mmCIF file of C-alpha atoms in Angstrom:
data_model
loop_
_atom_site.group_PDB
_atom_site.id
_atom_site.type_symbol
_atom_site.label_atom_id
_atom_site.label_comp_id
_atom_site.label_asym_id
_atom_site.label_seq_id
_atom_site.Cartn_x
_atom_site.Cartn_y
_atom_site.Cartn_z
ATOM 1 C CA UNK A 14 116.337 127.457 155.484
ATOM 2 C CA UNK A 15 112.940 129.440 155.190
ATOM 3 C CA UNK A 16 112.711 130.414 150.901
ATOM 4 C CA UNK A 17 112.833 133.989 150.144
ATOM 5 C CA UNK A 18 109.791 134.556 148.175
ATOM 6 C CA UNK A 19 109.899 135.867 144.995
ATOM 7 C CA UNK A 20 107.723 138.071 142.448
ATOM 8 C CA UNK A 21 105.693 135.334 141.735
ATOM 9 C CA UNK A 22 105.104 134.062 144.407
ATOM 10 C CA UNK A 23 103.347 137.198 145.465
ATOM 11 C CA UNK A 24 101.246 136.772 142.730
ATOM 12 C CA UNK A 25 100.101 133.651 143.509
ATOM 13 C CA UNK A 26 99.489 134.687 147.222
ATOM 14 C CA UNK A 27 97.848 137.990 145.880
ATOM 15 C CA UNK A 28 95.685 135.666 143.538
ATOM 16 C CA UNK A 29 94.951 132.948 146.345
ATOM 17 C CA UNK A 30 93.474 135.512 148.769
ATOM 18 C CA UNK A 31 91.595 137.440 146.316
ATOM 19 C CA UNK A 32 89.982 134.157 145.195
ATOM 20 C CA UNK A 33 88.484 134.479 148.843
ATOM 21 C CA UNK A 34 88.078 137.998 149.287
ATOM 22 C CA UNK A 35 86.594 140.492 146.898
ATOM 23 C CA UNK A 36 87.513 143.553 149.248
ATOM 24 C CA UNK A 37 91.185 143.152 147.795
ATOM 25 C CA UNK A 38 89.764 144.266 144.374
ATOM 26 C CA UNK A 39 89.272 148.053 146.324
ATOM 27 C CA UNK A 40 93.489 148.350 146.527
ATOM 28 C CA UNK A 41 93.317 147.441 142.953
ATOM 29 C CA UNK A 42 90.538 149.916 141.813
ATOM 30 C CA UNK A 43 92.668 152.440 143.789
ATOM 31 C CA UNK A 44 95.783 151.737 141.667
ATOM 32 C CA UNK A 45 94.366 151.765 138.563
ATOM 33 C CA UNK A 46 92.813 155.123 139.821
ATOM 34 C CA UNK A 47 95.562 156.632 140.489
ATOM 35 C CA UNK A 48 97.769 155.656 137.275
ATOM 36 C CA UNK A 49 95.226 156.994 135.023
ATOM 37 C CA UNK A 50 94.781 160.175 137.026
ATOM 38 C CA UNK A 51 99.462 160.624 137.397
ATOM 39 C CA UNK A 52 99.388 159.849 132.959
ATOM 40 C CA UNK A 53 96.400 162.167 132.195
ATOM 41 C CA UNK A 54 97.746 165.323 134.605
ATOM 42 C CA UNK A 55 101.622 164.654 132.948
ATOM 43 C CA UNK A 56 100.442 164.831 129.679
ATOM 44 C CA UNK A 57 98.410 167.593 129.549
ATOM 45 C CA UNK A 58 100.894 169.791 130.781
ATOM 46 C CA UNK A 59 103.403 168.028 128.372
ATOM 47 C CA UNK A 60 101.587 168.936 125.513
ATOM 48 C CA UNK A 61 99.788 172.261 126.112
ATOM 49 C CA UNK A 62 96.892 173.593 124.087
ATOM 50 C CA UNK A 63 97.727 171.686 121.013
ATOM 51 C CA UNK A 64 97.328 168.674 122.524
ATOM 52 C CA UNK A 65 97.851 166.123 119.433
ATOM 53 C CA UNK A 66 100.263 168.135 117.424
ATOM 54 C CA UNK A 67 102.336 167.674 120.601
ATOM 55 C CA UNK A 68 101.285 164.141 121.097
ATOM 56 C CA UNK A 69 102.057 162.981 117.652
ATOM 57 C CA UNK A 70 105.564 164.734 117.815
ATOM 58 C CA UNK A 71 106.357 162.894 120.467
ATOM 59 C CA UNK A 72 104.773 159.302 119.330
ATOM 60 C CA UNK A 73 107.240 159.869 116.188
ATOM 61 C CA UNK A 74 110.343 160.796 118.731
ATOM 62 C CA UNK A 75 110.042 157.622 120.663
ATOM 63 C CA UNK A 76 109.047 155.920 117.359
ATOM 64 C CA UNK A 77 105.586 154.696 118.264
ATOM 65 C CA UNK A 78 104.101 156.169 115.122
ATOM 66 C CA UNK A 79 106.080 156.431 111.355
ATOM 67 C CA UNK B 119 82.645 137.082 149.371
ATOM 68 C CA UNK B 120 84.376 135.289 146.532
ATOM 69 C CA UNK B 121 86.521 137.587 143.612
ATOM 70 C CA UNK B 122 84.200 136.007 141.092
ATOM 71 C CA UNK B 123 81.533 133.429 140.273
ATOM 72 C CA UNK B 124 79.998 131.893 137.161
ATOM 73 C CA UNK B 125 76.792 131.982 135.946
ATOM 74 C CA UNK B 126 76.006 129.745 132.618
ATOM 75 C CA UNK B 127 78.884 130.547 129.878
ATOM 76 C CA UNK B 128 79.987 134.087 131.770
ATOM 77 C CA UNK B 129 82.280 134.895 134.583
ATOM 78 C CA UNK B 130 80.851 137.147 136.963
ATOM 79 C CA UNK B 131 83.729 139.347 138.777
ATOM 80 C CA UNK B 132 82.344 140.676 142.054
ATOM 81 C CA UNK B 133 84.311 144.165 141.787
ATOM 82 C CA UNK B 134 83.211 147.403 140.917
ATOM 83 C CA UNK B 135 83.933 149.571 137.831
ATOM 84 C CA UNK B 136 87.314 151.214 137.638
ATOM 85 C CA UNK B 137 87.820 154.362 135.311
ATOM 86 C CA UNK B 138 90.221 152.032 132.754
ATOM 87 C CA UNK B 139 86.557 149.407 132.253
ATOM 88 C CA UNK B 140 84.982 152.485 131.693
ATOM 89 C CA UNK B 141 87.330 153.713 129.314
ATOM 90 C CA UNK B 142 87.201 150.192 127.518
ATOM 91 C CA UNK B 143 83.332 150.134 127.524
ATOM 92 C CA UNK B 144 82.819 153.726 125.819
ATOM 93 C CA UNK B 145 85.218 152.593 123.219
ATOM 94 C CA UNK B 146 83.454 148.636 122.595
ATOM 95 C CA UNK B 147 79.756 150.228 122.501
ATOM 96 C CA UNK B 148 81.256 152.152 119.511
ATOM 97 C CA UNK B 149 83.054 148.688 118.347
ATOM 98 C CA UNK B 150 80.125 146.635 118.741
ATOM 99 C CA UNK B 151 78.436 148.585 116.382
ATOM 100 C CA UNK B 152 80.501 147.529 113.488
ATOM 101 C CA UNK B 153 82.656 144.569 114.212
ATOM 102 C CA UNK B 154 83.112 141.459 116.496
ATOM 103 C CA UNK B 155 85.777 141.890 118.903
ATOM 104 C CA UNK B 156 87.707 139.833 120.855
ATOM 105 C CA UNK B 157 90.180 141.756 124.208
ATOM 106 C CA UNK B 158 93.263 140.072 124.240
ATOM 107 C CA UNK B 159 96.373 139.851 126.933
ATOM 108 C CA UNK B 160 96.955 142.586 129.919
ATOM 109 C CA UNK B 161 93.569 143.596 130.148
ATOM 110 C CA UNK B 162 92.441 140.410 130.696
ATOM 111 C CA UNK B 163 94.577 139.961 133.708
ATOM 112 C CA UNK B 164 94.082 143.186 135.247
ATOM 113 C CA UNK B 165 90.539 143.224 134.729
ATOM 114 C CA UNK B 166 90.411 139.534 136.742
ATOM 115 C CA UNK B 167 92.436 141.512 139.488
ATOM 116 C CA UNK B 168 96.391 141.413 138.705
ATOM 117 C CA UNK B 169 97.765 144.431 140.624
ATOM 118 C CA UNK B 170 99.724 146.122 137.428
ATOM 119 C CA UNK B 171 99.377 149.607 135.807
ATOM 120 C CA UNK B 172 99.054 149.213 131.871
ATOM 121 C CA UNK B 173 98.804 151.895 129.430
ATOM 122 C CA UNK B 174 97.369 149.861 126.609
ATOM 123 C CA UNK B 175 94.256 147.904 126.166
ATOM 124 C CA UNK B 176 95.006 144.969 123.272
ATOM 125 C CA UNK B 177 91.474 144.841 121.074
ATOM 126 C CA UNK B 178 92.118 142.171 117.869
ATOM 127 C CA UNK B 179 89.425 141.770 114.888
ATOM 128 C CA UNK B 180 89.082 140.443 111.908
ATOM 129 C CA UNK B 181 90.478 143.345 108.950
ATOM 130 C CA UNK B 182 87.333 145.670 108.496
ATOM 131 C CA UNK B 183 85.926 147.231 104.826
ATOM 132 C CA UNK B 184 87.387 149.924 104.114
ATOM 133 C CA UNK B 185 83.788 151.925 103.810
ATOM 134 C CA UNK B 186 82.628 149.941 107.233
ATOM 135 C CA UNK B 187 85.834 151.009 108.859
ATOM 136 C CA UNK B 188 85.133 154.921 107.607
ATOM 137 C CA UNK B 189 82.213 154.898 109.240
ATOM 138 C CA UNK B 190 83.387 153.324 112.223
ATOM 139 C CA UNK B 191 86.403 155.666 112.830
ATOM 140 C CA UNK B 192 83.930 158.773 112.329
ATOM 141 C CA UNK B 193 81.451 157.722 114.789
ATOM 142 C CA UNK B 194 84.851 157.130 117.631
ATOM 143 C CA UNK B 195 85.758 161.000 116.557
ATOM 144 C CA UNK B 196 82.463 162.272 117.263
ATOM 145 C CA UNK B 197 81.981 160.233 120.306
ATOM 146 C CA UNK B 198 85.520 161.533 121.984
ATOM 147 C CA UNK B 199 88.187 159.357 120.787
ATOM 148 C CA UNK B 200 91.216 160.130 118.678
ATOM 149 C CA UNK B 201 93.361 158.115 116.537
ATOM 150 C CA UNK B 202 97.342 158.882 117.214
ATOM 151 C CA UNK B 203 98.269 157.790 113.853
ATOM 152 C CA UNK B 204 95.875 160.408 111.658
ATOM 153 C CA UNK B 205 92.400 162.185 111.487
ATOM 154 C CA UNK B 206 91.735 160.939 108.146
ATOM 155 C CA UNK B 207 90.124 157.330 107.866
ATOM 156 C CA UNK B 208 92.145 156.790 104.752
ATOM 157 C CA UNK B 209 95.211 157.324 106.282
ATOM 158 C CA UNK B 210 94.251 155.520 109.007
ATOM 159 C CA UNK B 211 93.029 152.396 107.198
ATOM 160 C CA UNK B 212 96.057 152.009 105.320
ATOM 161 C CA UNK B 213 97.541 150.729 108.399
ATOM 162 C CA UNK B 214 94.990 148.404 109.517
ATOM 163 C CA UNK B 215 94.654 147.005 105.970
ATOM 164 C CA UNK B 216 98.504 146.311 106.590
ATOM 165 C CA UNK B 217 98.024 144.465 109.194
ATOM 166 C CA UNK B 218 99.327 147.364 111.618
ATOM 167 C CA UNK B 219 98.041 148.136 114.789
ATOM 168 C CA UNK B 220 96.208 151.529 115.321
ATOM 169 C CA UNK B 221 96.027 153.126 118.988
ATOM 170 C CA UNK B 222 92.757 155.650 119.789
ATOM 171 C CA UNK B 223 92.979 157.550 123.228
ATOM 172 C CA UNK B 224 90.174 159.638 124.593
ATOM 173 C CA UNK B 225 90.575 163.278 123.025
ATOM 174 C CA UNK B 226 93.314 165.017 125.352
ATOM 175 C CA UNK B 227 94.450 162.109 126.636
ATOM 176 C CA UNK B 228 97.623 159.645 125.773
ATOM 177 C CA UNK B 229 96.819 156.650 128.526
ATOM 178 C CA UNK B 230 95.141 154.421 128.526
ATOM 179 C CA UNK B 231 94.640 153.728 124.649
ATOM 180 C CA UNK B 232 93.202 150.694 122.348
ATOM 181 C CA UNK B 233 96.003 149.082 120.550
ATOM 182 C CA UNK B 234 93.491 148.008 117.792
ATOM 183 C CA UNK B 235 94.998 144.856 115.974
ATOM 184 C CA UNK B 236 93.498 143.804 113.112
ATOM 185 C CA UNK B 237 94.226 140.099 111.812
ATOM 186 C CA UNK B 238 93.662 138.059 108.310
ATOM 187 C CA UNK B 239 92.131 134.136 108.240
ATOM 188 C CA UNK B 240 96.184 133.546 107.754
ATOM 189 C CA UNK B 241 96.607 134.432 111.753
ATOM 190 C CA UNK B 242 95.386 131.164 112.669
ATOM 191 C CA UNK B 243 95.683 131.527 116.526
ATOM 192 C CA UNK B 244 94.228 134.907 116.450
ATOM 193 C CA UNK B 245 91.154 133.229 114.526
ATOM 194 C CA UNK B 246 90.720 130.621 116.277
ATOM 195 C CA UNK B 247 90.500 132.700 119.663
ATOM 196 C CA UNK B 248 88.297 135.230 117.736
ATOM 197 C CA UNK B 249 86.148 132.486 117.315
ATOM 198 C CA UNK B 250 85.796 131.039 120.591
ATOM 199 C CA UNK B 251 84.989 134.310 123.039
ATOM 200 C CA UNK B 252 84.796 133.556 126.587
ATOM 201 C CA UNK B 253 82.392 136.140 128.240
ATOM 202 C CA UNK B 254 83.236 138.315 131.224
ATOM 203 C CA UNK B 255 80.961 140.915 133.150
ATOM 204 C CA UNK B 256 81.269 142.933 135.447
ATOM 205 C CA UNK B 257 78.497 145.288 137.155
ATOM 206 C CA UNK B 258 76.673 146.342 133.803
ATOM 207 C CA UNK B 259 79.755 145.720 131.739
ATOM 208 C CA UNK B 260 80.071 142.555 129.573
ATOM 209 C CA UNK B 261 83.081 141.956 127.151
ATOM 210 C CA UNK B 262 84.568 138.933 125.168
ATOM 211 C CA UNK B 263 88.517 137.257 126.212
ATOM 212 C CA UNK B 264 89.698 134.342 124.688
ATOM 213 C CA UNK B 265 89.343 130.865 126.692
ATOM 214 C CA UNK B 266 91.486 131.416 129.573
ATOM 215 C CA UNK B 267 93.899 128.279 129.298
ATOM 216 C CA UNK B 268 94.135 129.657 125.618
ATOM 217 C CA UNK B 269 95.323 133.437 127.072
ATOM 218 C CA UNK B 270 97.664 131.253 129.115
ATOM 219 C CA UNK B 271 99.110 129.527 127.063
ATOM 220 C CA UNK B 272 99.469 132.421 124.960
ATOM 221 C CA UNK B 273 101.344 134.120 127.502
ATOM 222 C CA UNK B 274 103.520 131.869 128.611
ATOM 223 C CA UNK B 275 104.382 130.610 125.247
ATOM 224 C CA UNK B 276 104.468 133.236 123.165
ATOM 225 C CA UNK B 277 104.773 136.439 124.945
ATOM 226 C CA UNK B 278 106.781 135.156 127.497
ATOM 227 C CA UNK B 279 107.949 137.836 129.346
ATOM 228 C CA UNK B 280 108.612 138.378 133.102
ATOM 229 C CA UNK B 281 104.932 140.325 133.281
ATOM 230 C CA UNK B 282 103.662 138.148 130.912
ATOM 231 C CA UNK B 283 104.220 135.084 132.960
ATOM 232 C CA UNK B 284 103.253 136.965 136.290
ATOM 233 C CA UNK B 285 100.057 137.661 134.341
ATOM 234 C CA UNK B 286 99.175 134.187 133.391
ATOM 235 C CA UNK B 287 100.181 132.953 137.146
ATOM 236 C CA UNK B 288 97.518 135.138 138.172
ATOM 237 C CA UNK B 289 94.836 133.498 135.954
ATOM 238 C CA UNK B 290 96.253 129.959 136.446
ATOM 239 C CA UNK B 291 95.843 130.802 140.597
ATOM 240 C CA UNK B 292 92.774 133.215 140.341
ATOM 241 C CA UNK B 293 90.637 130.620 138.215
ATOM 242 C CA UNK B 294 92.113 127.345 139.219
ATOM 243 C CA UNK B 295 88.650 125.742 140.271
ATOM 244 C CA UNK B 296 87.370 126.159 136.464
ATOM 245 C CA UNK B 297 90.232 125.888 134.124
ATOM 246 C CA UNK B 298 89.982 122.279 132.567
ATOM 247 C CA UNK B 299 93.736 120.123 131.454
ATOM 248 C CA UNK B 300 92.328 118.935 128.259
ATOM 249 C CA UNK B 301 91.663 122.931 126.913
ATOM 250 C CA UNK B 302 95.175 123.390 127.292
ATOM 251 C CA UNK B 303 96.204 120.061 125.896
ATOM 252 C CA UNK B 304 93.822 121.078 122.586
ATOM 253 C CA UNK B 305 95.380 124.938 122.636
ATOM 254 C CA UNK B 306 99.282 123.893 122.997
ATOM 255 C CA UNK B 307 99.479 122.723 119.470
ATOM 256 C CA UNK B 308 97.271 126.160 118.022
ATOM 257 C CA UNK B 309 99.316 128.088 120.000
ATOM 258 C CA UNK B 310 102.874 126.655 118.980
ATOM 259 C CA UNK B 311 101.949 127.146 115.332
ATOM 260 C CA UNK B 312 102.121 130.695 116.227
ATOM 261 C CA UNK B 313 105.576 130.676 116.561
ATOM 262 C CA UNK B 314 106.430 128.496 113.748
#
């Protein structure tokens, strides 16, 4: 029976053809692109004018800061 | 062509510049300035191509003076950054001094940050990575990681977690022409005294 593959696997495949092929690092760019754009634009309306009053209340909420 | 190359003691990625390398630069030509530095775990991965978002960017160092650090947090202020745990670099330092990481984000922004991690000659791993820098650049940009089979090993020894171990798949496939058995044989016992 074929074996499913599983998460790592894709990694490995992922990491085998971009070993080859430096066009793959585009999809990448375009990921990281689009994370940092989905935080920044949730954030800011999060937090308002004030942005790090509002930040740092929330850091202390989800206990990333004392 | 090939996702990287290496030229003398660097490794060359053949990619261009994403906004998170820019992020990381602005914030090490700032570093530089005052401190050796050394980027540790998921940056390393995702800047060698691993497909994962990330919201932090690991930086460790050696514990800074406090007047040296003053001077150091100032100039990040003026240049755009801001520290989540304070304004003040006394309050600031008293964490670092501690041994507790510190996280600066562009001004306005939450993600991506530095988790800056500072570490004492006790951490012996973190020293002895600190003191063995394997070079990385990409375009114009040219940062330190540890030896890879040492970030390996790290990863799947310590850290250990599912995206921890995806991560250091990716470097043990991505690099596999240049990573060398007797590094990791001289790294496993470092490593394990971590966890001791």
């Amino acid at each position: 029976m074929k074996k499913v593959m599983d998460d790592l696997d894709y990694v490995v495949l992922y990491a085998e053809k971009l070993k080859k092929n430096k066009d793959l690092f585009e999809q990448q760019k375009r990921l990281v692109e689009d994370q940092i754009k989905a935080s920044s634009s949730l954030f800011k309306n999060s937090f308002g004018k004030d942005f790090k009053k509002g930040a740092r209340k929330y850091l202390k909420e989800v206990g990333l800061t004392n | 062509m090939e996702g990287y190359k290496v030229e003398g003691d660097t490794i060359v990625l053949n990619r261009e510049l994403t906004s998170l390398d820019f992020f990381v630069k602005d914030f090490l030509s700032i570093l530089k300035k005052y401190s050796g530095y050394l980027i540790v775990s998921g940056f390393v991965s995702i800047s060698t191509g691993r497909t994962r978002g990330t919201e932090d960017i690991d930086i460790i160092l050696p514990v800074m003076e406090k007047k040296i650090f003053g001077q150091f947090f100032d100039d990040l202020q003026k240049n755009g950054f801001w520290c989540y745990q304070g304004d003040a670099s006394d309050e600031a330092y008293a964490y670092t001094k501690e041994l507790h990481s510190l996280r600066f984000a562009r001004v306005d922004e939450m993600f991506p940050n530095i988790e800056f991690i500072s570490f004492n000659e006790k951490k012996k791993a973190k020293l002895f990575e600190f003191l063995h820098p394997q070079k990385i650049r990409i375009k114009d940009f040219e940062f330190k990681i540890p030896p890879l089979e040492f970030e390996i090993l790290y990863k799947e020894i310590v850290l250990a977690g599912k995206k921890d171990l995806a991560d250091a798949m990716h470097l043990r496939t991505f690099f596999s022409e240049i990573l060398k058995e007797e590094k990791f044989k001289e790294y496993g016992p470092i490593i394990m005294g971590e966890i001791k």
